[in-house]
CSV table of C-alpha atoms in Angstrom, one decimal:
chain,number,residue,atom,x,y,z
I,914,MET,CA,-32.2,-20.8,58.3
I,915,PRO,CA,-32.0,-17.3,56.6
I,916,GLN,CA,-28.6,-16.4,55.3
I,917,LEU,CA,-26.7,-13.6,57.3
I,918,PRO,CA,-25.1,-10.6,55.5
I,919,ARG,CA,-21.7,-11.2,54.7
I,920,ARG,CA,-20.4,-8.4,57.5
I,921,GLN,CA,-22.8,-10.0,60.1
I,922,ALA,CA,-21.5,-13.7,59.1
I,923,SER,CA,-17.8,-12.4,59.4
I,924,ILE,CA,-18.6,-10.9,62.9
I,925,TRP,CA,-20.5,-14.0,63.9
I,926,MET,CA,-17.6,-16.3,62.8
I,927,ILE,CA,-15.0,-14.1,64.8
I,928,SER,CA,-17.1,-14.2,68.0
I,929,VAL,CA,-17.4,-18.2,67.6
I,930,LEU,CA,-13.6,-18.4,67.3
I,931,ALA,CA,-13.0,-16.0,70.1
I,932,SER,CA,-15.2,-17.9,72.3
I,933,THR,CA,-13.4,-21.2,71.5
I,934,LEU,CA,-10.0,-19.8,71.9
I,935,PHE,CA,-10.8,-17.9,75.3
I,936,GLY,CA,-12.7,-21.2,76.5
I,937,THR,CA,-9.5,-23.3,75.7
I,938,ILE,CA,-7.3,-21.0,77.5
I,939,ALA,CA,-9.6,-20.7,80.4
I,940,HIS,CA,-9.7,-24.6,80.6
I,941,ALA,CA,-6.0,-24.6,80.6
I,942,ASP,CA,-5.7,-22.0,83.2
I,943,THR,CA,-8.3,-23.5,85.4
I,944,TYR,CA,-7.4,-27.3,85.2
I,945,PRO,CA,-7.4,-28.9,87.6
I,946,SER,CA,-10.4,-27.6,89.4
I,947,LYS,CA,-11.2,-30.7,91.5
I,948,PRO,CA,-9.6,-33.8,93.0
I,949,ILE,CA,-7.9,-36.2,90.6
I,950,LYS,CA,-8.0,-40.1,90.9
I,951,PHE,CA,-5.1,-42.4,90.1
I,952,VAL,CA,-6.2,-45.9,89.5
I,953,VAL,CA,-3.5,-48.5,90.5
I,954,PRO,CA,-4.5,-51.9,88.8
I,955,PHE,CA,-2.7,-53.9,91.6
I,956,THR,CA,-2.9,-54.2,95.4
I,957,ALA,CA,-1.6,-52.0,98.0
I,958,GLY,CA,2.0,-52.9,98.9
I,959,SER,CA,2.9,-53.5,95.2
I,960,ALA,CA,5.6,-51.8,93.4
I,961,THR,CA,2.9,-50.1,91.1
I,962,ASP,CA,1.3,-48.9,94.3
I,963,ALA,CA,4.4,-47.6,95.5
I,964,VAL,CA,5.0,-45.8,92.3
I,965,GLY,CA,1.5,-44.5,92.1
I,966,ARG,CA,1.4,-43.1,95.7
I,967,THR,CA,4.7,-41.3,95.3
I,968,ILE,CA,3.6,-39.7,92.0
I,969,ALA,CA,0.1,-38.9,93.2
I,970,GLN,CA,1.4,-36.8,96.2
I,971,ALA,CA,4.1,-35.1,94.0
I,972,MET,CA,1.6,-34.2,91.3
I,973,GLY,CA,-1.1,-33.1,93.6
I,974,ASP,CA,1.3,-30.8,95.5
I,975,ALA,CA,2.4,-29.4,92.1
I,976,MET,CA,-1.1,-28.7,90.8
I,977,GLY,CA,-2.7,-27.6,93.9
I,978,GLN,CA,-5.2,-30.5,94.1
I,979,THR,CA,-5.7,-33.6,95.9
I,980,VAL,CA,-4.9,-36.9,94.1
I,981,THR,CA,-6.4,-40.0,95.6
I,982,VAL,CA,-5.2,-43.5,94.8
I,983,GLU,CA,-7.5,-46.3,94.1
I,984,ASN,CA,-6.4,-49.9,94.0
I,985,LYS,CA,-8.5,-51.8,91.6
I,986,ALA,CA,-6.7,-55.2,91.5
I,987,GLY,CA,-7.6,-58.3,89.7
I,988,ALA,CA,-7.4,-60.2,86.3
I,989,ASN,CA,-3.6,-59.4,85.8
I,990,GLY,CA,-4.4,-55.6,85.9
I,991,ILE,CA,-7.4,-55.8,83.4
I,992,LEU,CA,-10.0,-54.5,85.9
I,993,GLY,CA,-8.0,-51.2,86.6
I,994,ALA,CA,-7.4,-50.7,82.9
I,995,GLU,CA,-10.9,-51.1,82.1
I,996,ALA,CA,-12.0,-48.7,84.7
I,997,VAL,CA,-9.8,-46.1,83.2
I,998,LYS,CA,-10.8,-46.7,79.7
I,999,ALA,CA,-14.5,-46.2,80.6
I,1000,ALA,CA,-13.8,-43.1,82.6
I,1001,PRO,CA,-14.4,-39.6,81.1
I,1002,ALA,CA,-11.3,-38.3,79.1
I,1003,ASP,CA,-11.2,-35.0,81.3
I,1004,GLY,CA,-7.9,-35.1,83.3
I,1005,TYR,CA,-9.6,-36.3,86.4
I,1006,THR,CA,-8.6,-40.1,86.1
I,1007,PHE,CA,-5.4,-41.7,85.3
I,1008,LEU,CA,-4.0,-45.2,85.2
I,1009,VAL,CA,-0.7,-45.9,87.0
I,1010,THR,CA,0.3,-48.4,84.2
I,1011,THR,CA,2.9,-51.2,83.9
I,1012,SER,CA,4.2,-53.3,81.2
I,1013,THR,CA,1.6,-55.9,82.4
I,1014,THR,CA,-1.6,-53.8,81.4
I,1015,GLN,CA,0.1,-52.1,78.6
I,1016,ALA,CA,2.1,-54.6,76.7
I,1017,ALA,CA,2.2,-58.2,78.2
I,1018,ASN,CA,-1.5,-58.8,78.3
I,1019,VAL,CA,-1.7,-58.6,74.6
I,1020,SER,CA,0.1,-61.9,74.5
I,1021,LEU,CA,-1.2,-63.4,77.7
I,1022,TYR,CA,-4.8,-63.2,76.6
I,1023,LYS,CA,-6.7,-64.2,73.5
I,1024,LYS,CA,-9.0,-61.2,73.8
I,1025,LEU,CA,-8.6,-58.1,75.8
I,1026,PRO,CA,-11.5,-55.9,76.7
I,1027,TYR,CA,-9.3,-52.8,75.9
I,1028,ASP,CA,-6.8,-51.8,73.4
I,1029,PRO,CA,-3.6,-50.6,75.1
I,1030,VAL,CA,-2.8,-48.1,72.4
I,1031,LYS,CA,-6.0,-46.9,70.9
I,1032,ASP,CA,-7.9,-46.7,74.3
I,1033,PHE,CA,-5.4,-44.6,76.4
I,1034,THR,CA,-3.4,-41.5,76.2
I,1035,PRO,CA,0.1,-41.7,77.2
I,1036,ILE,CA,1.4,-39.2,79.9
I,1037,GLY,CA,5.0,-40.3,80.6
I,1038,LYS,CA,7.2,-43.2,81.6
I,1039,ILE,CA,8.5,-43.3,85.3
I,1040,GLY,CA,10.9,-46.3,85.6
I,1041,GLU,CA,11.7,-49.8,85.5
I,1042,THR,CA,12.5,-52.8,87.8
I,1043,GLY,CA,13.5,-56.4,87.5
I,1044,PHE,CA,12.3,-59.4,89.7
I,1045,ILE,CA,14.0,-61.7,92.2
I,1046,LEU,CA,13.6,-65.4,92.6
I,1047,MET,CA,12.6,-65.7,96.1
I,1048,VAL,CA,12.7,-68.8,98.4
I,1049,LYS,CA,12.3,-69.4,102.3
I,1050,THR,CA,15.6,-69.1,104.0
I,1051,GLU,CA,15.2,-72.8,104.9
I,1052,PHE,CA,14.9,-73.9,101.3
I,1053,PRO,CA,17.4,-76.7,100.5
I,1054,ALA,CA,18.9,-74.7,97.5
I,1055,LYS,CA,21.3,-71.9,98.6
I,1056,ASP,CA,21.9,-70.6,95.2
I,1057,LEU,CA,20.3,-70.7,91.5
I,1058,LYS,CA,22.3,-73.8,90.4
I,1059,GLU,CA,21.3,-75.7,93.4
I,1060,PHE,CA,17.6,-74.5,92.9
I,1061,ILE,CA,17.5,-75.9,89.3
I,1062,ALA,CA,19.2,-79.1,90.5
I,1063,TYR,CA,16.5,-79.4,93.2
I,1064,GLY,CA,13.7,-78.7,90.7
I,1065,LYS,CA,14.9,-81.3,88.3
I,1066,ALA,CA,15.2,-84.0,91.2
I,1067,ASN,CA,11.7,-83.1,92.3
I,1068,PRO,CA,9.5,-82.7,89.1
I,1069,GLY,CA,6.0,-81.2,90.0
I,1070,LYS,CA,6.9,-80.3,93.5
I,1071,LEU,CA,7.7,-76.7,93.2
I,1072,ALA,CA,4.7,-74.3,93.0
I,1073,PHE,CA,5.2,-70.7,92.2
I,1074,GLY,CA,3.0,-67.7,93.0
I,1075,HIS,CA,2.6,-64.7,90.6
I,1076,GLY,CA,0.6,-61.6,90.7
I,1077,SER,CA,1.6,-59.7,87.5
I,1078,SER,CA,2.9,-60.5,84.1
I,1079,GLY,CA,6.4,-60.0,85.2
I,1080,SER,CA,6.2,-62.4,87.9
I,1081,LEU,CA,4.4,-64.9,85.8
I,1082,VAL,CA,6.6,-64.7,82.8
I,1083,SER,CA,9.7,-64.9,85.0
I,1084,ALA,CA,8.7,-68.0,86.6
I,1085,ALA,CA,7.3,-69.7,83.5
I,1086,MET,CA,10.4,-68.8,81.5
I,1087,ILE,CA,12.9,-70.1,83.9
I,1088,SER,CA,10.7,-73.4,84.3
I,1089,GLN,CA,10.9,-73.6,80.5
I,1090,MET,CA,14.5,-72.7,80.0
I,1091,ALA,CA,15.9,-74.6,82.8
I,1092,GLY,CA,13.7,-77.8,82.1
I,1093,LEU,CA,11.7,-77.6,85.3
I,1094,GLN,CA,8.2,-79.0,86.0
I,1095,THR,CA,6.4,-76.3,88.2
I,1096,ILE,CA,2.9,-75.4,89.3
I,1097,ASN,CA,1.5,-72.1,88.6
I,1098,VAL,CA,-0.6,-70.5,91.4
I,1099,PRO,CA,-2.1,-67.0,90.4
I,1100,TYR,CA,-2.7,-64.1,93.1
I,1101,LYS,CA,-4.0,-60.6,92.6
I,1102,SER,CA,-0.8,-59.1,93.2
I,1103,ILE,CA,2.7,-60.2,94.4
I,1104,PRO,CA,2.5,-59.3,98.2
I,1105,PRO,CA,-0.3,-62.0,98.8
I,1106,ALA,CA,2.0,-64.5,96.9
I,1107,LEU,CA,4.8,-63.6,99.2
I,1108,THR,CA,2.6,-64.2,102.2
I,1109,ASP,CA,1.8,-67.7,100.9
I,1110,LEU,CA,5.6,-68.3,100.3
I,1111,LEU,CA,6.3,-67.4,103.9
I,1112,GLY,CA,3.5,-69.7,105.0
I,1113,GLY,CA,4.8,-72.7,102.9
I,1114,GLN,CA,1.8,-72.9,100.6
I,1115,ILE,CA,4.1,-72.4,97.6
I,1116,GLN,CA,7.8,-73.0,97.1
I,1117,PHE,CA,9.0,-69.8,95.1
I,1118,ALA,CA,8.0,-66.7,93.8
I,1119,PHE,CA,9.5,-63.8,91.7
I,1120,ALA,CA,9.1,-60.4,93.5
I,1121,ASP,CA,9.9,-57.0,92.2
I,1122,VAL,CA,13.0,-55.6,93.7
I,1123,GLY,CA,11.5,-53.4,96.3
I,1124,ASN,CA,9.3,-56.2,97.8
I,1125,ALA,CA,12.1,-58.6,97.5
I,1126,VAL,CA,14.7,-56.5,99.3
I,1127,SER,CA,12.2,-55.9,102.0
I,1128,GLN,CA,11.7,-59.5,102.6
I,1129,MET,CA,15.5,-60.3,102.4
I,1130,ASN,CA,16.3,-57.7,105.0
I,1131,GLY,CA,13.6,-59.2,107.3
I,1132,GLY,CA,15.5,-62.4,107.2
I,1133,ARG,CA,12.8,-64.8,106.2
I,1134,LEU,CA,13.3,-65.1,102.5
I,1135,ARG,CA,16.4,-65.6,100.3
I,1136,GLY,CA,17.0,-64.1,96.9
I,1137,LEU,CA,18.5,-66.5,94.4
I,1138,GLY,CA,18.7,-64.4,91.2
I,1139,VAL,CA,17.5,-61.2,89.5
I,1140,THR,CA,15.8,-61.4,86.1
I,1141,THR,CA,17.6,-58.4,84.6
I,1142,ALA,CA,20.8,-58.6,82.7
I,1143,LYS,CA,22.6,-56.5,85.3
I,1144,ARG,CA,22.5,-56.8,89.2
I,1145,ALA,CA,19.9,-54.3,90.6
I,1146,SER,CA,21.3,-51.3,92.4
I,1147,LYS,CA,19.2,-51.9,95.5
I,1148,ALA,CA,20.3,-55.7,95.6
I,1149,PRO,CA,23.8,-55.9,94.3
I,1150,GLN,CA,24.5,-59.2,96.1
I,1151,VAL,CA,21.8,-61.0,93.8
I,1152,PRO,CA,23.4,-62.3,90.6
I,1153,PRO,CA,21.5,-62.1,87.3
I,1154,ILE,CA,19.7,-65.5,86.3
I,1155,GLY,CA,21.2,-65.0,83.1
I,1156,ASP,CA,24.7,-65.8,84.5
I,1157,VAL,CA,23.3,-69.5,84.9
I,1158,VAL,CA,20.4,-69.6,82.3
I,1159,LYS,CA,21.7,-68.3,79.0
I,1160,ASP,CA,19.7,-65.5,77.4
I,1161,TYR,CA,17.4,-65.0,80.2
I,1162,ALA,CA,16.2,-61.7,80.9
I,1163,VAL,CA,12.8,-60.1,82.0
I,1164,GLY,CA,12.0,-56.6,83.1
I,1165,ALA,CA,9.1,-54.4,83.9
I,1166,TRP,CA,8.4,-50.7,83.6
I,1167,PHE,CA,5.9,-48.1,85.2
I,1168,GLY,CA,4.1,-45.1,83.5
I,1169,LEU,CA,1.0,-43.0,83.7
I,1170,MET,CA,-1.9,-43.1,81.2
I,1171,ALA,CA,-5.1,-41.4,80.8
I,1172,PRO,CA,-8.4,-42.4,78.7
I,1173,ALA,CA,-8.2,-41.7,75.0
I,1174,GLY,CA,-9.3,-38.5,73.7
I,1175,LEU,CA,-7.7,-36.3,76.5
I,1176,PRO,CA,-7.9,-32.6,75.6
I,1177,ALA,CA,-4.6,-31.4,74.3
I,1178,ASP,CA,-4.3,-28.5,77.0
I,1179,VAL,CA,-4.8,-31.1,79.8
I,1180,HIS,CA,-2.4,-33.6,78.1
I,1181,LYS,CA,0.3,-31.2,77.9
I,1182,LYS,CA,-0.2,-30.0,81.7
I,1183,ALA,CA,-0.4,-33.6,82.8
I,1184,THR,CA,2.8,-34.4,81.0
I,1185,SER,CA,4.8,-31.3,82.0
I,1186,THR,CA,3.7,-31.7,85.6
I,1187,LEU,CA,5.0,-35.3,85.7
I,1188,MET,CA,8.2,-34.6,84.0
I,1189,ALA,CA,8.6,-31.8,86.5
I,1190,VAL,CA,8.1,-33.7,89.6
I,1191,LEU,CA,10.2,-36.6,88.1
I,1192,ALA,CA,13.2,-34.0,88.2
I,1193,LYS,CA,12.8,-33.4,92.0
I,1194,PRO,CA,15.6,-35.0,94.1
I,1195,GLU,CA,13.1,-36.1,96.8
I,1196,VAL,CA,10.8,-37.8,94.4
I,1197,ARG,CA,13.5,-39.6,92.6
I,1198,GLU,CA,14.8,-40.7,95.9
I,1199,LYS,CA,11.4,-42.2,97.1
I,1200,ILE,CA,10.9,-44.1,93.8
I,1201,GLN,CA,14.4,-45.5,93.9
I,1202,ALA,CA,13.9,-46.6,97.5
I,1203,ALA,CA,11.0,-48.8,96.3
I,1204,GLY,CA,13.4,-50.7,94.1
I,1205,ILE,CA,12.5,-48.8,90.9
I,1206,ASP,CA,15.3,-47.4,88.5
I,1207,LEU,CA,14.3,-44.0,87.1
I,1208,ASP,CA,13.9,-44.1,83.4
I,1209,VAL,CA,11.9,-41.0,82.4
I,1210,GLU,CA,10.1,-40.6,79.1
I,1211,ASP,CA,7.6,-37.9,77.9
I,1212,SER,CA,4.3,-38.9,76.2
I,1213,ALA,CA,5.6,-39.2,72.9
I,1214,GLN,CA,8.4,-41.4,73.8
I,1215,LEU,CA,6.1,-43.6,76.0
I,1216,ALA,CA,3.9,-44.1,73.0
I,1217,LYS,CA,7.0,-45.6,71.0
I,1218,THR,CA,8.0,-47.7,74.1
I,1219,ILE,CA,4.6,-49.3,74.5
I,1220,ASP,CA,4.7,-50.3,70.8
I,1221,ALA,CA,8.2,-51.9,71.2
I,1222,GLU,CA,7.3,-53.4,74.5
I,1223,ILE,CA,4.2,-55.3,73.1
I,1224,LYS,CA,6.5,-57.0,70.7
I,1225,LYS,CA,9.2,-57.8,73.4
I,1226,TRP,CA,6.7,-59.3,75.5
I,1227,ALA,CA,5.2,-61.5,72.7
I,1228,VAL,CA,8.8,-63.0,72.5
I,1229,TRP,CA,9.2,-63.5,76.2
I,1230,VAL,CA,5.7,-65.1,76.6
I,1231,LYS,CA,6.5,-67.5,73.7
I,1232,ALA,CA,9.9,-68.3,75.3
I,1233,ALA,CA,8.0,-69.1,78.6
I,1234,ASN,CA,5.6,-71.4,76.5
I,1235,ILE,CA,2.6,-69.6,78.1
I,1236,THR,CA,-0.7,-70.6,76.3
I,1237,PRO,CA,-3.0,-67.4,76.2
I,1238,GLU,CA,-6.1,-67.5,78.1
C-alpha cells in the first residue's frame, strides 16, 4: 500500500476518529431501536419471574421499546444463563439473574457451562428475599420445634421439593444442622414443588417469601420458619429458623445481567435506566408486593456482590453437606 503524504494521512486519521466518535454517539442516541428480551431462568410464577416482568415493563416504558420476557427454566437456572451467554452482546438480550445462576451454581456443580463473572456484564442488583419452610396445614407439626421432633421420629419419611439453589440449600441445611434424614426431590422451579406439596407427593418445601405468603393466605399451607436472620416484612408472623437452629441463615438476591462484551454506551444506558425505574414508588411497590426487599446496587457494586456471594454460597453448600453434581 503506497504511503500517504503527511497532510493527507492526518486528514484521513481525523476522518476515521470523527466517524468512530459520531458512530458511538449515534449508537447511544438510537439504542434501543428494536424490542428487547429478558430471559428468566425459572418458570412463570416464580419470584424471579415476578421481578423480571415488573422490571421489563418499567424499563420498556422508560426506553420506549417493548421488553418481552422468555421463561427458559431447567437445570437450576443453567439453561437460561447459557442462552444469554450465547446471545449477541448488543443490548437486546438480558438475564434476570439470581444468586442461583450467578453464585450458588459454582458450588453446586463440578463444571458449569458458563462463568458467572467472565461471561456476563452486570447491570444492577434489584433486591433480596428469604425462604419460608412450608407444610400442609394438616401436617402434624405446628411449629419448627415440632417439625424437627417429627422428622427425627420419622427418619427417611420427609421428602422435600426444591426448584432453585435457595430452596435446595435451605432444606439440605436444616436437614444437616437439625439431624434429619430427608429425601431430595428436584423441580424446575418452586411453584411446581408447591403444587406437589399441596397434592401430598412431598412433605415440605422452602418457598420464596412472595409465593409462601400467597399460599399461607390461601389457607392450605403453613409457614414454620423463615431462612433469614430477621423476620420478613411481608410475613412478620413467621419466626426465623435461626431462633431454633443456631447459626442457620440463607437468603437469595435478584439482578440484571447482559452477555460479556456489552458496548460501554449500552451498558451505561441500561444501568442508568434500571436505577431510574427502581427509584419509582410504583415499581418499588410491585417488587415489594412480590415478597422482595429492595436492595439496589449499580453495575460496579453488583460485580463486587457477585464475587462475595460466590464465596458465601460455597460456605452454605458445604454446611448443607451437598455433593456437587
